Amino acid sequence: GEGSWNAPVRWAFEARKITVDLSLLNDWSIMNSAVSGVINGTAQGAGEGTRLTTLAAGFTLDELILGLEENEYYQELKWLDSAFSIKLDDQLLRSELSSRFVDDSFVKGVLTIDDFADVTAPLADLGLAGSLKAEINDLTPLKLLTGGYLEPKGRLFADLEITGSIGDPGVGGDLVLDGGEIHIPDLNITPNNISGSVKGRGKSVLVSLEATSGEGTASAEGEFDFENERWAGVLKIIGENVDLVQQKEVQITADSDLVLTLGPDGGRLEGTLVIPKALIQPEEMTGSVSESDDVIMMGEQESSGSWPFNMAIKIELGEDVLVDGYGLTGNLKGSLDLANTKSTFLAGKGELYLDNGLFSLYERELKISRGRVLFYGGPVDNPGLDVQERPLLPMSLAVRISSLG
């Protein structure tokens, strides 16, 4: 490179050949994964004192390879034809970025900054304008990031606009999934037809999402605020006739009116879940679900570094919730409030009861004249029982079971 300084105010520089070998990051133990690639570029500029008069730079990276641990999708991640350029023209600073993945997914963007001349002047008020376009052709490998709890599919298109100023930027645009779906193995449901939009407003981001699950639809709308260092987000989730669980032993369709609050200190889900239709047929209950080890409820060992999550949900059962298993049939009705406690369990308060209940035993049928499951605010998996049975045939036998849990 070359440079000059014409005292006292004029200066210039030129770097005709810049080469950076990224494999040095491995030698310096900066990267945990193996990385390879060579950045080539040039740069030149001139100015007077603290003011830039010309600036132009360009960098290319023909191939970037990032090694991965053994998995079912890629042994390595490979980006091709990456390029970055920046140029100052009449106080308008313009930068461009582009890259494509080995499967022809791509990202490209343009960003301009107005009145960019004096490098010592405050930057916060300088105007921004730009765009970002991206296309991800296969979302399946993202399963690696979810630990198998979510299995996404489809293609993601992003078309975003950048506005505002450096101190108060705005982002708006659309995120669309083509053929998009997310399979949730633990629940055996696959929300699909997923689409959404993201719009910036100052340091807040408005989010809107829609999806289909079974024959029903769900939507989520809310706002994420980055005004302070401690970000916060609130999403209102509305669903109608949505498949919630579709396991062999448990099939649930639900209507939801929930609010999800997220932040660096944890999350909270609250609201109402109405279950108009469900089939519970407990044969072996092989598909029962428990929460991830990565999530803890409030009151557990928060010092472990896990992200705490708590809830306060009212569950209301509709007219078509059928129980059929272990010789017991009937319609389950009632309501139940679920909430975290300061202890280590999920608490339940409410009453569920069996309507038109029958119990078959040794080719005999007993009618459940009263069958209640009582929750007094203790652990939800340890309710009280109040059951009274009578045979359908004329007999003097009556069986009653009562328990306080």
mmCIF file of C-alpha atoms in Angstrom:
data_model
loop_
_atom_site.group_PDB
_atom_site.id
_atom_site.type_symbol
_atom_site.label_atom_id
_atom_site.label_comp_id
_atom_site.label_asym_id
_atom_site.label_seq_id
_atom_site.Cartn_x
_atom_site.Cartn_y
_atom_site.Cartn_z
ATOM 1 C CA GLY A 1 0.000 0.000 0.000
ATOM 2 C CA GLU A 2 0.938 3.622 -0.357
ATOM 3 C CA GLY A 3 0.080 6.799 1.500
ATOM 4 C CA SER A 4 0.800 10.492 1.503
ATOM 5 C CA TRP A 5 0.267 13.474 3.769
ATOM 6 C CA ASN A 6 0.413 16.959 2.318
ATOM 7 C CA ALA A 7 0.752 19.158 5.378
ATOM 8 C CA PRO A 8 -1.206 20.237 7.049
ATOM 9 C CA VAL A 9 -4.639 19.033 5.884
ATOM 10 C CA ARG A 10 -4.638 16.876 2.793
ATOM 11 C CA TRP A 11 -4.087 13.120 2.954
ATOM 12 C CA ALA A 12 -4.534 9.986 0.839
ATOM 13 C CA PHE A 13 -3.978 6.240 1.018
ATOM 14 C CA GLU A 14 -4.090 3.296 -1.346
ATOM 15 C CA ALA A 15 -3.917 -0.441 -0.606
ATOM 16 C CA ARG A 16 -3.609 -2.199 -3.940
ATOM 17 C CA LYS A 17 -3.639 -5.754 -2.618
ATOM 18 C CA ILE A 18 -5.153 -6.907 0.678
ATOM 19 C CA THR A 19 -5.076 -10.639 1.465
ATOM 20 C CA VAL A 20 -6.393 -12.308 4.616
ATOM 21 C CA ASP A 21 -6.150 -16.080 5.048
ATOM 22 C CA LEU A 22 -9.023 -17.114 7.347
ATOM 23 C CA SER A 23 -7.340 -20.397 8.233
ATOM 24 C CA LEU A 24 -5.146 -18.332 10.553
ATOM 25 C CA LEU A 25 -8.181 -18.188 12.851
ATOM 26 C CA ASN A 26 -7.684 -21.919 13.430
ATOM 27 C CA ASP A 27 -3.988 -21.473 14.206
ATOM 28 C CA TRP A 28 -4.798 -18.713 16.698
ATOM 29 C CA SER A 29 -7.565 -20.845 18.326
ATOM 30 C CA ILE A 30 -10.108 -18.073 17.738
ATOM 31 C CA MET A 31 -12.630 -20.419 16.076
ATOM 32 C CA ASN A 32 -13.922 -23.656 17.613
ATOM 33 C CA SER A 33 -14.821 -25.005 14.155
ATOM 34 C CA ALA A 34 -12.404 -25.336 11.259
ATOM 35 C CA VAL A 35 -12.657 -22.416 8.842
ATOM 36 C CA SER A 36 -10.980 -21.820 5.508
ATOM 37 C CA GLY A 37 -11.069 -19.153 2.817
ATOM 38 C CA VAL A 38 -9.055 -16.202 1.535
ATOM 39 C CA ILE A 39 -10.295 -12.598 1.483
ATOM 40 C CA ASN A 40 -8.867 -10.445 -1.328
ATOM 41 C CA GLY A 41 -9.437 -6.735 -1.668
ATOM 42 C CA THR A 42 -8.315 -3.215 -2.437
ATOM 43 C CA ALA A 43 -8.955 0.120 -0.741
ATOM 44 C CA GLN A 44 -8.199 3.770 -1.405
ATOM 45 C CA GLY A 45 -9.289 7.096 -0.036
ATOM 46 C CA ALA A 46 -8.403 10.744 0.381
ATOM 47 C CA GLY A 47 -9.488 13.679 2.506
ATOM 48 C CA GLU A 48 -8.772 16.996 4.063
ATOM 49 C CA GLY A 49 -8.301 16.950 7.811
ATOM 50 C CA THR A 50 -11.167 15.001 9.311
ATOM 51 C CA ARG A 51 -13.269 15.163 6.136
ATOM 52 C CA LEU A 52 -13.390 12.365 3.589
ATOM 53 C CA THR A 53 -13.431 13.417 -0.049
ATOM 54 C CA THR A 54 -13.116 9.994 -1.668
ATOM 55 C CA LEU A 55 -13.349 6.436 -0.402
ATOM 56 C CA ALA A 56 -13.598 3.191 -2.322
ATOM 57 C CA ALA A 57 -12.967 -0.376 -1.181
ATOM 58 C CA GLY A 58 -13.914 -3.821 -2.396
ATOM 59 C CA PHE A 59 -13.422 -7.296 -0.933
ATOM 60 C CA THR A 60 -14.190 -10.750 -2.310
ATOM 61 C CA LEU A 61 -14.277 -14.204 -0.771
ATOM 62 C CA ASP A 62 -14.607 -16.864 -3.449
ATOM 63 C CA GLU A 63 -15.211 -19.704 -1.021
ATOM 64 C CA LEU A 64 -15.803 -19.809 2.713
ATOM 65 C CA ILE A 65 -15.930 -23.221 4.389
ATOM 66 C CA LEU A 66 -16.959 -23.773 8.011
ATOM 67 C CA GLY A 67 -16.566 -27.283 9.414
ATOM 68 C CA LEU A 68 -19.356 -28.858 11.456
ATOM 69 C CA GLU A 69 -19.683 -31.672 13.923
ATOM 70 C CA GLU A 70 -21.058 -34.891 12.435
ATOM 71 C CA ASN A 71 -24.746 -34.565 11.511
ATOM 72 C CA GLU A 72 -27.266 -35.913 8.996
ATOM 73 C CA TYR A 73 -27.241 -32.878 6.709
ATOM 74 C CA TYR A 74 -23.889 -31.201 6.121
ATOM 75 C CA GLN A 75 -20.326 -32.036 7.053
ATOM 76 C CA GLU A 76 -19.482 -28.415 6.354
ATOM 77 C CA LEU A 77 -21.135 -25.124 5.488
ATOM 78 C CA LYS A 78 -19.960 -23.523 2.264
ATOM 79 C CA TRP A 79 -20.578 -19.985 1.000
ATOM 80 C CA LEU A 80 -19.546 -18.930 -2.504
ATOM 81 C CA ASP A 81 -18.921 -15.685 -4.383
ATOM 82 C CA SER A 82 -19.140 -13.440 -1.337
ATOM 83 C CA ALA A 83 -18.446 -9.756 -1.967
ATOM 84 C CA PHE A 84 -18.494 -6.489 -0.053
ATOM 85 C CA SER A 85 -17.919 -2.983 -1.414
ATOM 86 C CA ILE A 86 -18.086 0.548 -0.086
ATOM 87 C CA LYS A 87 -17.887 3.864 -1.945
ATOM 88 C CA LEU A 88 -18.237 7.539 -1.032
ATOM 89 C CA ASP A 89 -19.731 9.748 -3.747
ATOM 90 C CA ASP A 90 -20.702 13.363 -3.040
ATOM 91 C CA GLN A 91 -21.111 12.693 0.717
ATOM 92 C CA LEU A 92 -23.311 9.623 0.065
ATOM 93 C CA LEU A 93 -21.706 6.477 1.477
ATOM 94 C CA ARG A 94 -22.957 3.335 -0.295
ATOM 95 C CA SER A 95 -22.153 -0.223 0.730
ATOM 96 C CA GLU A 96 -23.177 -3.483 -0.919
ATOM 97 C CA LEU A 97 -23.035 -7.080 0.324
ATOM 98 C CA SER A 98 -23.786 -10.352 -1.434
ATOM 99 C CA SER A 99 -23.194 -14.052 -0.856
ATOM 100 C CA ARG A 100 -24.705 -17.387 -1.835
ATOM 101 C CA PHE A 101 -24.808 -20.746 -0.140
ATOM 102 C CA VAL A 102 -23.830 -24.010 -1.759
ATOM 103 C CA ASP A 103 -27.529 -24.845 -2.426
ATOM 104 C CA ASP A 104 -27.973 -21.481 -4.241
ATOM 105 C CA SER A 105 -29.558 -19.780 -1.255
ATOM 106 C CA PHE A 106 -28.461 -16.155 -1.237
ATOM 107 C CA VAL A 107 -28.393 -12.872 0.618
ATOM 108 C CA LYS A 108 -27.756 -9.438 -0.840
ATOM 109 C CA GLY A 109 -28.135 -5.976 0.536
ATOM 110 C CA VAL A 110 -27.520 -2.298 -0.061
ATOM 111 C CA LEU A 111 -27.122 0.389 2.598
ATOM 112 C CA THR A 112 -26.552 4.122 2.095
ATOM 113 C CA ILE A 113 -25.705 6.824 4.647
ATOM 114 C CA ASP A 114 -26.410 10.489 3.833
ATOM 115 C CA ASP A 115 -24.046 13.404 4.544
ATOM 116 C CA PHE A 116 -21.147 11.144 5.416
ATOM 117 C CA ALA A 117 -18.068 13.332 5.238
ATOM 118 C CA ASP A 118 -16.623 14.464 8.577
ATOM 119 C CA VAL A 119 -15.546 11.354 10.490
ATOM 120 C CA THR A 120 -15.587 13.249 13.799
ATOM 121 C CA ALA A 121 -19.172 14.501 13.425
ATOM 122 C CA PRO A 122 -21.977 12.809 15.403
ATOM 123 C CA LEU A 123 -23.293 9.837 13.452
ATOM 124 C CA ALA A 124 -26.663 9.344 15.172
ATOM 125 C CA ASP A 125 -28.540 11.833 12.972
ATOM 126 C CA LEU A 126 -27.218 10.577 9.629
ATOM 127 C CA GLY A 127 -29.973 9.186 7.420
ATOM 128 C CA LEU A 128 -30.157 5.524 6.460
ATOM 129 C CA ALA A 129 -31.720 3.891 3.406
ATOM 130 C CA GLY A 130 -31.286 0.369 2.181
ATOM 131 C CA SER A 131 -32.681 -3.031 1.413
ATOM 132 C CA LEU A 132 -31.962 -6.636 2.290
ATOM 133 C CA LYS A 133 -33.133 -9.600 0.248
ATOM 134 C CA ALA A 134 -32.537 -13.219 1.169
ATOM 135 C CA GLU A 135 -33.692 -16.625 0.009
ATOM 136 C CA ILE A 136 -33.063 -19.815 1.971
ATOM 137 C CA ASN A 137 -33.912 -22.783 -0.221
ATOM 138 C CA ASP A 138 -33.980 -25.493 2.445
ATOM 139 C CA LEU A 139 -34.829 -24.934 6.105
ATOM 140 C CA THR A 140 -34.436 -28.601 7.060
ATOM 141 C CA PRO A 141 -30.877 -28.259 8.451
ATOM 142 C CA LEU A 142 -32.172 -25.746 11.009
ATOM 143 C CA LYS A 143 -33.297 -28.819 12.919
ATOM 144 C CA LEU A 144 -29.702 -28.948 14.156
ATOM 145 C CA LEU A 145 -30.303 -25.708 16.078
ATOM 146 C CA THR A 146 -33.496 -26.910 17.802
ATOM 147 C CA GLY A 147 -32.222 -30.154 19.306
ATOM 148 C CA GLY A 148 -34.863 -32.075 17.361
ATOM 149 C CA TYR A 149 -37.800 -30.396 19.098
ATOM 150 C CA LEU A 150 -38.725 -28.602 15.859
ATOM 151 C CA GLU A 151 -38.317 -29.852 12.275
ATOM 152 C CA PRO A 152 -38.754 -26.964 9.816
ATOM 153 C CA LYS A 153 -39.214 -27.401 6.077
ATOM 154 C CA GLY A 154 -39.702 -25.123 3.113
ATOM 155 C CA ARG A 155 -38.086 -22.039 1.586
ATOM 156 C CA LEU A 156 -37.783 -18.693 3.329
ATOM 157 C CA PHE A 157 -37.952 -15.391 1.448
ATOM 158 C CA ALA A 158 -37.023 -12.115 3.121
ATOM 159 C CA ASP A 159 -37.557 -8.688 1.560
ATOM 160 C CA LEU A 160 -36.729 -5.947 4.057
ATOM 161 C CA GLU A 161 -36.274 -2.193 3.845
ATOM 162 C CA ILE A 162 -34.031 -0.139 6.120
ATOM 163 C CA THR A 163 -35.005 3.451 6.926
ATOM 164 C CA GLY A 164 -34.517 6.096 9.585
ATOM 165 C CA SER A 165 -31.153 7.156 10.929
ATOM 166 C CA ILE A 166 -28.132 5.524 12.521
ATOM 167 C CA GLY A 167 -29.401 6.538 15.943
ATOM 168 C CA ASP A 168 -33.010 5.558 15.225
ATOM 169 C CA PRO A 169 -33.108 2.904 12.498
ATOM 170 C CA GLY A 170 -36.255 1.299 11.143
ATOM 171 C CA VAL A 171 -36.772 -2.063 9.477
ATOM 172 C CA GLY A 172 -39.846 -3.161 7.553
ATOM 173 C CA GLY A 173 -40.775 -5.828 5.079
ATOM 174 C CA ASP A 174 -41.987 -9.362 4.660
ATOM 175 C CA LEU A 175 -40.898 -12.832 5.682
ATOM 176 C CA VAL A 176 -42.636 -15.546 3.667
ATOM 177 C CA LEU A 177 -42.361 -19.315 3.870
ATOM 178 C CA ASP A 178 -43.017 -21.099 0.583
ATOM 179 C CA GLY A 179 -44.256 -24.593 1.352
ATOM 180 C CA GLY A 180 -43.251 -23.822 4.896
ATOM 181 C CA GLU A 181 -44.089 -26.080 7.775
ATOM 182 C CA ILE A 182 -42.708 -26.946 11.180
ATOM 183 C CA HIS A 183 -43.163 -30.482 12.452
ATOM 184 C CA ILE A 184 -43.220 -30.837 16.258
ATOM 185 C CA PRO A 185 -42.478 -34.524 16.964
ATOM 186 C CA ASP A 186 -43.413 -34.458 20.667
ATOM 187 C CA LEU A 187 -46.935 -33.276 19.793
ATOM 188 C CA ASN A 188 -47.100 -34.937 16.348
ATOM 189 C CA ILE A 189 -48.484 -31.787 14.750
ATOM 190 C CA THR A 190 -47.261 -29.906 11.681
ATOM 191 C CA PRO A 191 -48.233 -26.228 11.451
ATOM 192 C CA ASN A 192 -48.040 -25.150 7.799
ATOM 193 C CA ASN A 193 -48.875 -22.285 5.435
ATOM 194 C CA ILE A 194 -46.668 -20.160 7.675
ATOM 195 C CA SER A 195 -46.183 -16.526 6.705
ATOM 196 C CA GLY A 196 -45.270 -13.339 8.480
ATOM 197 C CA SER A 197 -44.129 -9.752 8.318
ATOM 198 C CA VAL A 198 -41.647 -7.661 10.266
ATOM 199 C CA LYS A 199 -41.878 -3.883 10.473
ATOM 200 C CA GLY A 200 -39.560 -1.566 12.343
ATOM 201 C CA ARG A 201 -40.691 1.523 14.194
ATOM 202 C CA GLY A 202 -37.814 3.326 15.879
ATOM 203 C CA LYS A 203 -36.227 0.809 18.215
ATOM 204 C CA SER A 204 -39.304 -1.400 18.182
ATOM 205 C CA VAL A 205 -40.113 -4.233 15.791
ATOM 206 C CA LEU A 206 -43.706 -5.177 14.984
ATOM 207 C CA VAL A 207 -44.187 -8.887 14.230
ATOM 208 C CA SER A 208 -47.159 -10.568 12.563
ATOM 209 C CA LEU A 209 -47.375 -14.340 11.964
ATOM 210 C CA GLU A 210 -50.052 -16.656 10.583
ATOM 211 C CA ALA A 211 -50.206 -20.447 10.299
ATOM 212 C CA THR A 212 -52.524 -23.395 9.771
ATOM 213 C CA SER A 213 -52.636 -26.442 12.029
ATOM 214 C CA GLY A 214 -55.074 -29.176 11.121
ATOM 215 C CA GLU A 215 -58.317 -27.551 10.008
ATOM 216 C CA GLY A 216 -57.754 -24.460 12.130
ATOM 217 C CA THR A 217 -55.733 -21.273 11.908
ATOM 218 C CA ALA A 218 -53.597 -19.363 14.367
ATOM 219 C CA SER A 219 -52.068 -15.912 14.388
ATOM 220 C CA ALA A 220 -49.567 -14.074 16.540
ATOM 221 C CA GLU A 221 -49.092 -10.325 16.620
ATOM 222 C CA GLY A 222 -46.901 -8.288 18.871
ATOM 223 C CA GLU A 223 -43.976 -5.991 19.397
ATOM 224 C CA PHE A 224 -40.348 -6.367 20.454
ATOM 225 C CA ASP A 225 -38.804 -3.329 22.111
ATOM 226 C CA PHE A 226 -35.054 -2.723 21.964
ATOM 227 C CA GLU A 227 -35.161 0.785 23.436
ATOM 228 C CA ASN A 228 -33.035 -0.253 26.382
ATOM 229 C CA GLU A 229 -30.318 -2.844 26.791
ATOM 230 C CA ARG A 230 -32.926 -5.117 28.348
ATOM 231 C CA TRP A 231 -35.076 -6.078 25.372
ATOM 232 C CA ALA A 232 -38.702 -7.171 25.805
ATOM 233 C CA GLY A 233 -41.325 -8.714 23.570
ATOM 234 C CA VAL A 234 -45.059 -9.378 23.809
ATOM 235 C CA LEU A 235 -47.043 -11.581 21.407
ATOM 236 C CA LYS A 236 -50.818 -12.127 21.439
ATOM 237 C CA ILE A 237 -51.669 -15.594 20.134
ATOM 238 C CA ILE A 238 -55.153 -16.287 18.805
ATOM 239 C CA GLY A 239 -56.151 -19.711 17.505
ATOM 240 C CA GLU A 240 -59.376 -21.323 16.356
ATOM 241 C CA ASN A 241 -59.925 -25.065 15.880
ATOM 242 C CA VAL A 242 -56.162 -25.650 15.939
ATOM 243 C CA ASP A 243 -54.580 -29.089 16.260
ATOM 244 C CA LEU A 244 -52.665 -28.940 19.549
ATOM 245 C CA VAL A 245 -51.770 -32.617 20.025
ATOM 246 C CA GLN A 246 -52.243 -35.490 17.591
ATOM 247 C CA GLN A 247 -50.680 -38.484 19.310
ATOM 248 C CA LYS A 248 -52.071 -41.988 19.257
ATOM 249 C CA GLU A 249 -53.238 -41.744 22.877
ATOM 250 C CA VAL A 250 -54.137 -38.033 22.976
ATOM 251 C CA GLN A 251 -55.754 -35.898 20.271
ATOM 252 C CA ILE A 252 -56.651 -32.324 21.156
ATOM 253 C CA THR A 253 -58.165 -29.476 19.156
ATOM 254 C CA ALA A 254 -58.139 -26.077 20.840
ATOM 255 C CA ASP A 255 -59.085 -22.407 20.646
ATOM 256 C CA SER A 256 -56.512 -20.107 22.208
ATOM 257 C CA ASP A 257 -56.413 -16.570 23.549
ATOM 258 C CA LEU A 258 -52.927 -16.286 24.995
ATOM 259 C CA VAL A 259 -50.267 -13.661 25.659
ATOM 260 C CA LEU A 260 -46.606 -14.635 25.457
ATOM 261 C CA THR A 261 -44.109 -12.311 27.143
ATOM 262 C CA LEU A 262 -40.390 -12.741 26.474
ATOM 263 C CA GLY A 263 -37.282 -11.086 27.834
ATOM 264 C CA PRO A 264 -33.696 -11.781 28.874
ATOM 265 C CA ASP A 265 -34.840 -12.918 32.328
ATOM 266 C CA GLY A 266 -37.367 -15.469 31.055
ATOM 267 C CA GLY A 267 -40.793 -15.885 29.548
ATOM 268 C CA ARG A 268 -44.414 -16.112 30.615
ATOM 269 C CA LEU A 269 -47.515 -17.541 28.927
ATOM 270 C CA GLU A 270 -50.951 -16.590 30.208
ATOM 271 C CA GLY A 271 -54.526 -16.595 29.017
ATOM 272 C CA THR A 272 -57.275 -19.068 28.153
ATOM 273 C CA LEU A 273 -57.211 -22.338 26.256
ATOM 274 C CA VAL A 274 -60.625 -23.722 25.266
ATOM 275 C CA ILE A 275 -60.707 -27.376 24.203
ATOM 276 C CA PRO A 276 -63.932 -28.021 22.284
ATOM 277 C CA LYS A 277 -62.825 -31.425 21.042
ATOM 278 C CA ALA A 278 -60.426 -34.081 22.297
ATOM 279 C CA LEU A 279 -59.965 -37.835 22.413
ATOM 280 C CA ILE A 280 -58.032 -39.333 25.300
ATOM 281 C CA GLN A 281 -57.479 -43.059 24.919
ATOM 282 C CA PRO A 282 -54.722 -44.075 27.334
ATOM 283 C CA GLU A 283 -53.486 -47.488 26.312
ATOM 284 C CA GLU A 284 -49.784 -47.198 26.990
ATOM 285 C CA MET A 285 -49.325 -43.397 26.921
ATOM 286 C CA THR A 286 -46.059 -43.854 25.044
ATOM 287 C CA GLY A 287 -46.203 -40.363 23.620
ATOM 288 C CA SER A 288 -46.488 -38.435 26.856
ATOM 289 C CA VAL A 289 -44.731 -35.099 26.831
ATOM 290 C CA SER A 290 -42.485 -33.503 29.409
ATOM 291 C CA GLU A 291 -40.797 -30.162 29.289
ATOM 292 C CA SER A 292 -37.306 -29.760 27.870
ATOM 293 C CA ASP A 293 -34.362 -29.924 30.266
ATOM 294 C CA ASP A 294 -33.335 -26.544 28.864
ATOM 295 C CA VAL A 295 -36.413 -24.861 30.359
ATOM 296 C CA ILE A 296 -37.059 -24.550 34.074
ATOM 297 C CA MET A 297 -40.147 -23.412 35.894
ATOM 298 C CA MET A 298 -40.054 -20.508 38.316
ATOM 299 C CA GLY A 299 -38.808 -21.604 41.709
ATOM 300 C CA GLU A 300 -36.417 -24.239 40.393
ATOM 301 C CA GLN A 301 -32.687 -23.831 40.455
ATOM 302 C CA GLU A 302 -32.416 -20.602 38.497
ATOM 303 C CA SER A 303 -28.714 -20.419 39.277
ATOM 304 C CA SER A 304 -28.144 -23.289 36.832
ATOM 305 C CA GLY A 305 -28.185 -20.788 33.957
ATOM 306 C CA SER A 306 -31.393 -22.101 32.404
ATOM 307 C CA TRP A 307 -33.962 -19.722 30.980
ATOM 308 C CA PRO A 308 -36.968 -19.601 33.375
ATOM 309 C CA PHE A 309 -40.457 -19.897 31.929
ATOM 310 C CA ASN A 310 -43.738 -19.707 33.830
ATOM 311 C CA MET A 311 -47.401 -19.812 32.956
ATOM 312 C CA ALA A 312 -50.894 -19.017 34.176
ATOM 313 C CA ILE A 313 -53.435 -20.667 31.871
ATOM 314 C CA LYS A 314 -57.115 -21.413 32.317
ATOM 315 C CA ILE A 315 -58.205 -24.575 30.488
ATOM 316 C CA GLU A 316 -61.896 -24.961 29.703
ATOM 317 C CA LEU A 317 -63.250 -28.252 28.349
ATOM 318 C CA GLY A 318 -66.031 -28.227 25.755
ATOM 319 C CA GLU A 319 -68.805 -30.670 24.895
ATOM 320 C CA ASP A 320 -66.788 -33.141 22.843
ATOM 321 C CA VAL A 321 -63.924 -34.251 25.068
ATOM 322 C CA LEU A 322 -64.066 -38.044 25.120
ATOM 323 C CA VAL A 323 -62.190 -40.417 27.434
ATOM 324 C CA ASP A 324 -61.893 -44.025 26.227
ATOM 325 C CA GLY A 325 -59.355 -46.313 27.859
ATOM 326 C CA TYR A 326 -58.809 -48.977 30.498
ATOM 327 C CA GLY A 327 -62.510 -49.854 30.273
ATOM 328 C CA LEU A 328 -63.594 -46.303 31.073
ATOM 329 C CA THR A 329 -65.620 -44.152 28.652
ATOM 330 C CA GLY A 330 -67.374 -40.837 29.011
ATOM 331 C CA ASN A 331 -67.289 -37.131 28.324
ATOM 332 C CA LEU A 332 -64.842 -35.099 30.370
ATOM 333 C CA LYS A 333 -65.993 -31.589 31.318
ATOM 334 C CA GLY A 334 -65.002 -28.770 33.632
ATOM 335 C CA SER A 335 -62.159 -26.275 33.907
ATOM 336 C CA LEU A 336 -58.674 -26.158 35.344
ATOM 337 C CA ASP A 337 -56.299 -23.318 36.187
ATOM 338 C CA LEU A 338 -52.632 -24.167 35.654
ATOM 339 C CA ALA A 339 -49.896 -22.012 37.146
ATOM 340 C CA ASN A 340 -46.316 -22.184 38.292
ATOM 341 C CA THR A 341 -45.612 -21.893 41.959
ATOM 342 C CA LYS A 342 -42.617 -20.764 43.957
ATOM 343 C CA SER A 343 -41.966 -24.427 44.572
ATOM 344 C CA THR A 344 -40.870 -26.957 41.959
ATOM 345 C CA PHE A 345 -44.218 -28.127 40.593
ATOM 346 C CA LEU A 346 -46.955 -27.068 38.202
ATOM 347 C CA ALA A 347 -50.060 -26.389 40.273
ATOM 348 C CA GLY A 348 -53.660 -27.034 39.304
ATOM 349 C CA LYS A 349 -56.878 -25.595 40.713
ATOM 350 C CA GLY A 350 -60.328 -26.551 39.489
ATOM 351 C CA GLU A 351 -62.595 -29.507 38.865
ATOM 352 C CA LEU A 352 -62.990 -31.956 36.005
ATOM 353 C CA TYR A 353 -65.902 -34.365 35.964
ATOM 354 C CA LEU A 354 -67.010 -37.328 33.882
ATOM 355 C CA ASP A 355 -70.423 -37.110 32.187
ATOM 356 C CA ASN A 356 -72.201 -40.250 30.902
ATOM 357 C CA GLY A 357 -69.384 -42.321 32.348
ATOM 358 C CA LEU A 358 -69.271 -46.100 31.997
ATOM 359 C CA PHE A 359 -66.738 -48.549 33.404
ATOM 360 C CA SER A 360 -66.487 -52.062 31.926
ATOM 361 C CA LEU A 361 -64.981 -54.828 34.039
ATOM 362 C CA TYR A 362 -65.198 -58.559 33.361
ATOM 363 C CA GLU A 363 -68.030 -58.105 30.846
ATOM 364 C CA ARG A 364 -69.988 -56.008 33.296
ATOM 365 C CA GLU A 365 -70.692 -52.330 32.922
ATOM 366 C CA LEU A 366 -70.814 -49.939 35.837
ATOM 367 C CA LYS A 367 -72.290 -46.471 35.426
ATOM 368 C CA ILE A 368 -70.268 -43.685 36.930
ATOM 369 C CA SER A 369 -72.918 -41.783 38.817
ATOM 370 C CA ARG A 370 -70.312 -39.335 40.057
ATOM 371 C CA GLY A 371 -66.765 -38.988 38.822
ATOM 372 C CA ARG A 372 -64.777 -35.929 39.770
ATOM 373 C CA VAL A 373 -61.095 -35.057 39.606
ATOM 374 C CA LEU A 374 -60.407 -32.300 42.093
ATOM 375 C CA PHE A 375 -57.469 -29.904 42.061
ATOM 376 C CA TYR A 376 -56.900 -27.841 45.199
ATOM 377 C CA GLY A 377 -53.830 -25.872 44.160
ATOM 378 C CA GLY A 378 -51.320 -28.657 44.687
ATOM 379 C CA PRO A 379 -49.288 -30.556 42.071
ATOM 380 C CA VAL A 380 -51.357 -31.113 38.946
ATOM 381 C CA ASP A 381 -50.265 -34.773 38.778
ATOM 382 C CA ASN A 382 -51.633 -35.515 42.263
ATOM 383 C CA PRO A 383 -55.343 -34.577 42.248
ATOM 384 C CA GLY A 384 -58.107 -35.664 44.553
ATOM 385 C CA LEU A 385 -60.700 -38.204 43.357
ATOM 386 C CA ASP A 386 -64.409 -38.500 44.104
ATOM 387 C CA VAL A 387 -65.873 -41.495 42.250
ATOM 388 C CA GLN A 388 -69.148 -43.369 42.739
ATOM 389 C CA GLU A 389 -70.184 -46.277 40.526
ATOM 390 C CA ARG A 390 -73.420 -48.250 40.168
ATOM 391 C CA PRO A 391 -74.047 -51.386 38.073
ATOM 392 C CA LEU A 392 -76.401 -51.038 35.118
ATOM 393 C CA LEU A 393 -78.094 -54.331 36.029
ATOM 394 C CA PRO A 394 -80.339 -54.411 39.144
ATOM 395 C CA MET A 395 -77.958 -54.999 42.009
ATOM 396 C CA SER A 396 -77.590 -53.624 45.513
ATOM 397 C CA LEU A 397 -73.855 -52.951 45.064
ATOM 398 C CA ALA A 398 -72.480 -49.395 45.029
ATOM 399 C CA VAL A 399 -68.813 -48.512 44.913
ATOM 400 C CA ARG A 400 -67.490 -45.139 46.028
ATOM 401 C CA ILE A 401 -63.913 -43.967 46.036
ATOM 402 C CA SER A 402 -62.887 -40.697 47.620
ATOM 403 C CA SER A 403 -59.433 -39.245 47.952
ATOM 404 C CA LEU A 404 -57.963 -35.900 48.818
ATOM 405 C CA GLY A 405 -54.840 -36.538 46.666
#
